[in-house]
Coordinates of C-alpha atoms and ligand atoms in Angstrom, one line a residue:
M1 CA -20.0 -61.2 -14.9
L2 CA -22.6 -58.6 -15.5
G3 CA -20.8 -56.3 -12.9
G4 CA -17.6 -56.8 -14.8
V5 CA -19.3 -55.5 -18.0
V6 CA -20.5 -52.4 -16.3
R7 CA -17.2 -51.6 -14.7
D8 CA -15.6 -52.0 -18.2
A9 CA -18.1 -49.9 -19.9
R10 CA -17.6 -46.8 -17.6
P11 CA -14.2 -45.9 -18.7
R12 CA -15.0 -46.6 -22.3
Y13 CA -18.0 -44.2 -22.1
A14 CA -15.9 -41.5 -20.2
H15 CA -13.1 -41.6 -22.7
L16 CA -15.6 -41.0 -25.6
V17 CA -17.2 -38.1 -23.6
Q18 CA -13.8 -36.5 -23.1
E19 CA -12.8 -36.8 -26.8
R20 CA -16.0 -35.4 -28.2
P21 CA -15.0 -32.1 -29.6
M22 CA -16.8 -28.9 -28.2
A23 CA -16.9 -26.7 -31.1
L24 CA -18.1 -23.0 -31.4
L25 CA -19.8 -22.0 -34.5
Y26 CA -19.6 -18.2 -35.3
K27 CA -22.2 -16.8 -37.8
A28 CA -22.1 -13.1 -38.0
D29 CA -19.8 -10.6 -39.9
P30 CA -17.2 -12.7 -41.7
V31 CA -14.4 -10.2 -41.5
R32 CA -14.7 -9.9 -37.8
G33 CA -15.2 -13.8 -37.8
K34 CA -11.6 -14.1 -39.0
E35 CA -10.4 -11.9 -36.1
W36 CA -12.4 -14.2 -33.8
A37 CA -10.9 -17.3 -35.3
R38 CA -7.3 -16.0 -34.6
I39 CA -8.1 -14.8 -30.9
M40 CA -10.0 -18.2 -30.2
A41 CA -7.0 -20.1 -31.5
E42 CA -4.7 -18.1 -29.2
R43 CA -7.0 -18.1 -26.1
A44 CA -9.0 -21.4 -26.2
P45 CA -7.3 -23.9 -28.5
D46 CA -9.3 -26.7 -26.8
I47 CA -12.5 -25.3 -28.4
P48 CA -12.4 -25.8 -32.1
F49 CA -13.8 -22.6 -34.0
R50 CA -16.1 -23.0 -37.0
L51 CA -16.7 -19.9 -39.2
W52 CA -20.2 -20.2 -40.8
P53 CA -21.0 -21.6 -43.4
E54 CA -18.0 -24.1 -42.7
V55 CA -20.0 -26.0 -39.9
G56 CA -18.1 -29.1 -40.1
D57 CA -20.1 -32.0 -38.1
P58 CA -23.0 -30.3 -36.6
A59 CA -23.1 -32.8 -33.8
E60 CA -19.9 -31.2 -32.6
I61 CA -21.4 -27.8 -32.2
R62 CA -21.9 -27.0 -28.5
Y63 CA -21.9 -23.3 -28.7
I64 CA -23.3 -20.8 -31.4
A65 CA -22.3 -17.1 -31.4
A66 CA -24.5 -15.4 -34.0
W67 CA -26.2 -12.0 -35.0
V68 CA -28.9 -14.2 -37.0
P69 CA -28.9 -17.8 -36.0
P70 CA -28.7 -20.5 -38.5
P71 CA -32.0 -22.3 -39.7
D72 CA -33.6 -25.1 -37.8
L73 CA -31.4 -24.6 -34.8
G74 CA -33.2 -27.1 -32.7
H75 CA -32.7 -30.2 -35.1
A76 CA -29.6 -29.2 -37.0
Y77 CA -27.4 -29.1 -33.9
P78 CA -28.5 -31.7 -31.4
N79 CA -25.7 -31.0 -29.0
L80 CA -26.1 -27.4 -28.8
E81 CA -25.7 -26.0 -25.1
V82 CA -25.8 -22.4 -25.3
L83 CA -26.8 -19.8 -28.1
F84 CA -24.7 -16.4 -27.8
S85 CA -26.0 -13.3 -29.4
V86 CA -23.0 -11.3 -30.8
G87 CA -24.8 -8.1 -30.1
A88 CA -26.3 -6.6 -27.0
G89 CA -29.8 -7.1 -28.2
V90 CA -31.8 -10.2 -29.2
D91 CA -34.6 -8.8 -31.1
Q92 CA -33.3 -10.3 -34.3
F93 CA -33.9 -13.8 -32.8
D94 CA -37.2 -15.3 -33.0
L95 CA -37.6 -16.4 -29.3
A96 CA -40.5 -18.7 -30.0
S97 CA -38.5 -20.9 -32.5
L98 CA -35.6 -21.5 -30.3
P99 CA -35.3 -24.6 -28.5
E100 CA -36.4 -24.3 -24.9
R101 CA -33.5 -26.3 -23.5
V102 CA -30.9 -24.0 -25.0
P103 CA -30.1 -20.8 -22.9
L104 CA -29.8 -17.6 -25.0
V105 CA -27.2 -15.2 -23.8
R106 CA -26.6 -11.6 -25.1
M107 CA -23.3 -9.9 -25.3
I108 CA -22.3 -7.5 -22.6
E109 CA -18.7 -6.6 -23.1
P110 CA -16.7 -3.5 -22.6
G111 CA -16.1 -2.7 -26.4
I112 CA -19.9 -2.3 -26.8
V113 CA -20.3 -0.3 -23.8
G114 CA -17.4 2.0 -24.4
S115 CA -18.5 2.9 -28.0
M116 CA -22.2 3.5 -27.0
V117 CA -20.9 5.9 -24.2
E118 CA -18.8 7.7 -26.8
Y119 CA -21.6 8.0 -29.5
V120 CA -24.4 9.1 -26.9
A121 CA -22.0 11.7 -25.5
M122 CA -21.2 13.0 -29.1
A123 CA -24.9 13.1 -29.9
V124 CA -26.0 14.8 -26.8
L125 CA -23.2 17.3 -27.0
M126 CA -24.2 18.0 -30.6
L127 CA -27.8 18.6 -29.8
H128 CA -26.9 20.5 -26.5
R129 CA -24.6 22.8 -28.8
D130 CA -27.1 23.2 -31.6
L131 CA -24.9 21.5 -34.3
V132 CA -27.9 20.3 -36.4
A133 CA -28.9 23.9 -36.7
Y134 CA -25.4 25.2 -37.4
V135 CA -25.0 22.5 -40.2
A136 CA -28.2 23.8 -41.8
Q137 CA -26.9 27.3 -41.4
Q138 CA -23.5 26.5 -42.9
R139 CA -25.2 25.1 -46.0
E140 CA -27.1 28.5 -46.3
R141 CA -24.0 30.5 -45.6
V142 CA -25.6 32.1 -42.6
W143 CA -23.5 33.3 -39.8
R144 CA -25.8 33.5 -36.9
E145 CA -25.2 32.7 -33.2
I146 CA -27.6 30.7 -31.0
R147 CA -27.3 31.4 -27.4
V148 CA -25.3 28.8 -25.4
R149 CA -27.2 27.2 -22.5
P150 CA -25.3 26.2 -19.5
P151 CA -25.4 22.2 -19.3
G152 CA -26.9 22.6 -15.8
G153 CA -30.1 23.9 -17.3
R154 CA -30.2 21.0 -20.0
R155 CA -32.0 17.9 -19.0
V156 CA -31.0 14.7 -20.6
G157 CA -33.3 11.7 -20.0
V158 CA -32.4 8.1 -20.9
L159 CA -35.1 5.5 -21.8
G160 CA -33.7 2.1 -20.6
L161 CA -31.4 1.9 -17.5
G162 CA -29.5 -1.3 -18.3
E163 CA -26.0 -2.0 -19.1
L164 CA -25.8 0.8 -21.8
G165 CA -28.3 3.3 -20.2
T166 CA -26.4 3.5 -16.7
A167 CA -23.0 3.7 -18.4
V168 CA -24.1 6.6 -20.6
L169 CA -25.7 8.5 -17.8
D170 CA -22.6 7.9 -15.7
R171 CA -20.4 9.6 -18.3
L172 CA -22.9 12.3 -19.1
G173 CA -22.6 13.5 -15.4
A174 CA -19.1 14.7 -16.2
F175 CA -20.5 17.5 -18.6
G176 CA -22.9 18.7 -15.7
F177 CA -26.2 17.9 -17.4
R178 CA -29.4 17.3 -15.3
R179 CA -29.9 13.6 -15.7
A180 CA -32.9 11.2 -15.5
G181 CA -33.8 7.8 -16.5
W182 CA -36.7 5.4 -16.9
S183 CA -36.9 1.6 -16.6
R184 CA -39.4 -1.1 -16.0
S185 CA -38.3 -1.9 -12.4
R186 CA -37.1 0.9 -10.0
R187 CA -33.4 1.7 -10.2
D188 CA -31.4 3.8 -7.8
L189 CA -28.5 5.8 -9.7
P190 CA -26.3 8.5 -8.0
G191 CA -27.1 11.8 -9.4
V192 CA -30.0 10.6 -11.6
D193 CA -33.5 11.0 -11.1
C194 CA -35.0 7.5 -11.7
F195 CA -38.6 6.9 -12.9
A196 CA -40.1 3.5 -13.3
G197 CA -43.0 1.9 -15.2
A198 CA -45.6 3.3 -17.6
A199 CA -47.2 5.4 -14.8
E200 CA -44.1 7.4 -14.3
L201 CA -43.3 7.9 -18.0
P202 CA -45.4 11.1 -18.5
A203 CA -43.5 12.8 -15.5
F204 CA -40.2 11.6 -16.8
L205 CA -40.8 12.9 -20.3
A206 CA -42.2 16.4 -19.1
Q207 CA -38.8 17.1 -17.6
T208 CA -36.5 15.8 -20.6
D209 CA -34.9 18.2 -23.0
I210 CA -32.8 15.6 -24.8
L211 CA -34.2 12.0 -25.0
V212 CA -32.1 9.1 -25.7
C213 CA -33.6 5.8 -26.3
L214 CA -31.6 2.9 -25.1
L215 CA -34.3 0.2 -24.7
P216 CA -34.4 -3.2 -25.8
L217 CA -36.9 -3.9 -28.8
T218 CA -39.7 -6.0 -27.2
A219 CA -43.6 -6.2 -27.8
A220 CA -44.0 -3.4 -25.0
T221 CA -41.4 -1.0 -26.5
R222 CA -42.1 -1.3 -30.3
G223 CA -43.3 2.1 -31.4
I224 CA -42.8 3.8 -28.1
L225 CA -41.3 6.8 -29.8
D226 CA -44.5 8.0 -31.3
R227 CA -46.7 11.2 -31.5
R228 CA -48.0 10.6 -27.9
L229 CA -44.6 10.4 -26.5
F230 CA -43.4 13.5 -28.5
A231 CA -46.4 15.6 -27.2
A232 CA -45.3 14.6 -23.6
L233 CA -41.8 16.2 -24.0
P234 CA -41.2 20.0 -23.5
Q235 CA -41.6 22.0 -26.7
G236 CA -38.3 22.0 -28.9
A237 CA -37.0 18.9 -27.2
S238 CA -34.6 16.5 -29.2
L239 CA -34.1 12.8 -29.6
V240 CA -31.4 10.3 -30.0
N241 CA -32.5 6.9 -31.1
V242 CA -29.7 4.4 -30.5
G243 CA -32.1 1.5 -29.5
R244 CA -33.8 -0.1 -32.5
G245 CA -35.5 1.3 -35.7
P246 CA -38.8 -0.2 -34.8
H247 CA -38.9 1.9 -31.5
L248 CA -39.7 4.9 -33.7
V249 CA -42.8 5.8 -35.7
E250 CA -41.0 7.6 -38.5
A251 CA -44.1 9.5 -39.8
D252 CA -44.7 10.8 -36.2
L253 CA -41.1 12.0 -35.7
I254 CA -41.2 13.9 -39.1
E255 CA -44.6 15.6 -38.1
A256 CA -43.2 16.6 -34.7
L257 CA -40.0 18.0 -36.4
D258 CA -42.0 19.9 -39.1
S259 CA -44.4 21.4 -36.4
G260 CA -41.5 22.5 -34.2
R261 CA -42.6 20.1 -31.3
L262 CA -39.1 18.6 -31.6
S263 CA -36.1 20.5 -32.7
A264 CA -33.7 17.7 -34.0
A265 CA -33.0 14.0 -34.0
V266 CA -29.9 11.9 -34.3
L267 CA -30.9 8.5 -35.4
D268 CA -28.4 5.5 -35.5
V269 CA -31.1 3.0 -36.2
A270 CA -33.8 2.6 -38.8
T271 CA -36.5 0.4 -40.3
P272 CA -35.5 -1.4 -42.4
E273 CA -31.8 -1.5 -42.4
P274 CA -30.1 -0.4 -44.6
L275 CA -32.5 2.5 -44.9
P276 CA -34.0 2.7 -48.5
G277 CA -33.0 5.6 -50.6
D278 CA -36.5 7.1 -50.8
S279 CA -37.0 7.4 -47.0
A280 CA -37.9 11.0 -45.8
L281 CA -35.4 10.5 -43.1
W282 CA -32.4 11.0 -45.4
R283 CA -33.6 14.4 -46.5
H284 CA -34.8 16.0 -43.3
P285 CA -32.8 19.0 -42.4
R286 CA -33.1 18.3 -38.7
I287 CA -32.2 14.7 -38.7
L288 CA -28.7 13.3 -38.6
L289 CA -28.4 9.7 -39.6
T290 CA -25.8 7.1 -39.0
P291 CA -25.8 3.6 -40.3
H292 CA -26.1 1.6 -37.0
I293 CA -22.6 2.1 -35.8
A294 CA -23.2 3.7 -32.3
S295 CA -21.5 0.7 -30.9
M296 CA -19.9 -2.5 -32.2
T297 CA -18.8 -5.7 -30.7
Q298 CA -15.1 -5.7 -30.5
P299 CA -13.6 -9.2 -31.0
E300 CA -10.7 -8.7 -28.6
T301 CA -12.9 -8.1 -25.6
A302 CA -16.0 -10.1 -26.8
V303 CA -14.0 -13.3 -27.1
D304 CA -13.0 -12.9 -23.4
V305 CA -16.4 -12.3 -22.2
L306 CA -17.8 -15.3 -24.2
L307 CA -15.0 -17.7 -23.0
A308 CA -15.6 -16.8 -19.4
N309 CA -19.4 -17.5 -20.0
I310 CA -18.4 -20.8 -21.6
R311 CA -16.1 -21.6 -18.6
R312 CA -19.0 -20.7 -16.3
H313 CA -21.4 -22.9 -18.2
Q314 CA -18.9 -25.8 -18.0
A315 CA -18.6 -25.3 -14.2
G316 CA -22.5 -25.2 -13.8
Q317 CA -22.6 -21.5 -12.8
N318 CA -25.0 -18.9 -14.0
L319 CA -24.3 -17.3 -17.3
V320 CA -23.8 -13.5 -17.5
G321 CA -26.4 -11.9 -19.9
L322 CA -28.9 -14.6 -19.8
V323 CA -32.0 -13.6 -21.7
D324 CA -35.3 -13.8 -20.0
R325 CA -37.6 -15.2 -22.7
S326 CA -40.6 -14.1 -21.0
S327 CA -39.7 -10.3 -21.0
G328 CA -37.9 -10.6 -24.3
Y329 CA -34.5 -9.1 -23.2
Ligands
LIG1 P1 -30.4 -4.2 -20.8 O1 -29.1 -4.2 -19.9 O2 -31.1 -5.3 -21.0 O3 -31.2 -3.0 -20.3 C1 -32.6 -2.8 -20.7 C2 -33.2 -1.6 -20.1 O4 -34.4 -1.2 -20.5 C3 -33.5 -1.9 -18.4 O5 -33.3 -0.9 -17.6 C4 -35.1 -2.4 -18.6 O6 -35.7 -2.2 -17.3 C5 -35.4 -1.4 -19.6 N1 -36.8 -1.8 -20.2 C6 -37.0 -2.9 -20.9 N2 -38.2 -3.0 -21.1 C7 -38.9 -1.9 -20.7 C8 -40.2 -1.5 -20.6 N3 -41.2 -2.2 -21.2 N4 -40.4 -0.3 -20.0 C9 -39.5 0.4 -19.4 N5 -38.1 -0.1 -19.5 C10 -37.9 -1.2 -19.9 O7 -29.9 -3.7 -22.3 P2 -28.6 -2.7 -22.8 O8 -27.5 -3.8 -22.8 O9 -28.5 -1.6 -22.0 O10 -29.0 -2.7 -24.3 C11 -30.2 -1.7 -24.6 C12 -30.4 -1.8 -26.2 O11 -29.6 -1.0 -26.8 C13 -30.3 -3.2 -26.8 O12 -31.4 -4.1 -26.5 C14 -30.2 -2.8 -28.1 O13 -31.5 -2.6 -28.6 C15 -29.5 -1.4 -28.1 N6 -28.2 -1.3 -28.7 C16 -27.9 -0.5 -29.9 C17 -26.8 -0.5 -30.4 C18 -26.5 0.3 -31.6 O14 -25.4 0.3 -32.1 N7 -27.3 1.1 -32.0 C19 -25.7 -1.3 -29.8 C20 -25.9 -2.1 -28.7 C21 -27.3 -2.1 -28.1 P3 -35.2 -3.0 -16.1 O15 -34.0 -2.4 -15.5 O16 -36.4 -3.0 -15.1 O17 -35.1 -4.4 -16.5

């Protein structure tokens, strides 16, 4: 009799497991959330889509895609299996407060990469062709040429040789710049002088005319763009910060620009965001600012990447973009 009970119980249990919804909760920009909803309905009708704050039954949420995650993640969503960042970075997540059992995955998708490559190419070309100086001259009605330097004599260095840094360096090769990059572990990229680790940072900086920051924000990289780093660059070098605002020590940048150590800076990120109206960065004549738009997750491509990861997870395979909590990126 006991055996009979066990045999009967299995199919009933299996049936319940199959019927349990596997919903995805989206908590980021609501306008793009509506696009996600439409695309998800087309491409994954088997995964119910919930747009924050319409969570429905929290026990049905298996996946969360968020810029900033909902509060009390560990307890409020007992069946959560994967937490996805809708951005390439995860510094907006408090890693210590996230449940250990839930993997955190960052977004690596063609839309983010394509727009970052475009932005950095634009910024590097603007700096290479002295656009910041020409904008100032235009304001003063000054018609004065600055000698054009061939790109082969301009050295572009990228801090961070990850998904974005390598794509940027690859595209910059087409313009003929001399290229270098710096990362934690040693990388080998065709046509790029690769430097690794703190010990090689000074040598990398000493031969960089246009420095691009594409590092993740971690305890090790916070405040890296400071007076000491600027002093290690050649006189008159320039900066593009497309990493995160807290990579930069703002007062040190202004001092470096005012003293002529640096010639110009293009900043896409700031601390805090939005940048307060009284920040000195707004008014500095040799700073160009954009409001964190260098690259944006594109729903059309991001949904496919996220769905492929969910399918991988369901098949017990490795997740692409899995964050290593010990390194923070
Ligand atoms: P990624 O693939 O994780 O690459 C990070 C790179 O930084 C790796 O090469 C890594 O070295 C290096 N790195 C990390 N910590 C380091 C350290 N302490 N010293 C030296 N190198 C270090 O990241 P990604 O996808 O390229 O994205 C990079 C960052 O771009 C994001 O984290 C985000 O902050 C920023 N971002 C900005 C925007 C925007 O719109 N402004 C948009 C997207 C992303 P290893 O190769 O040795 O691991």
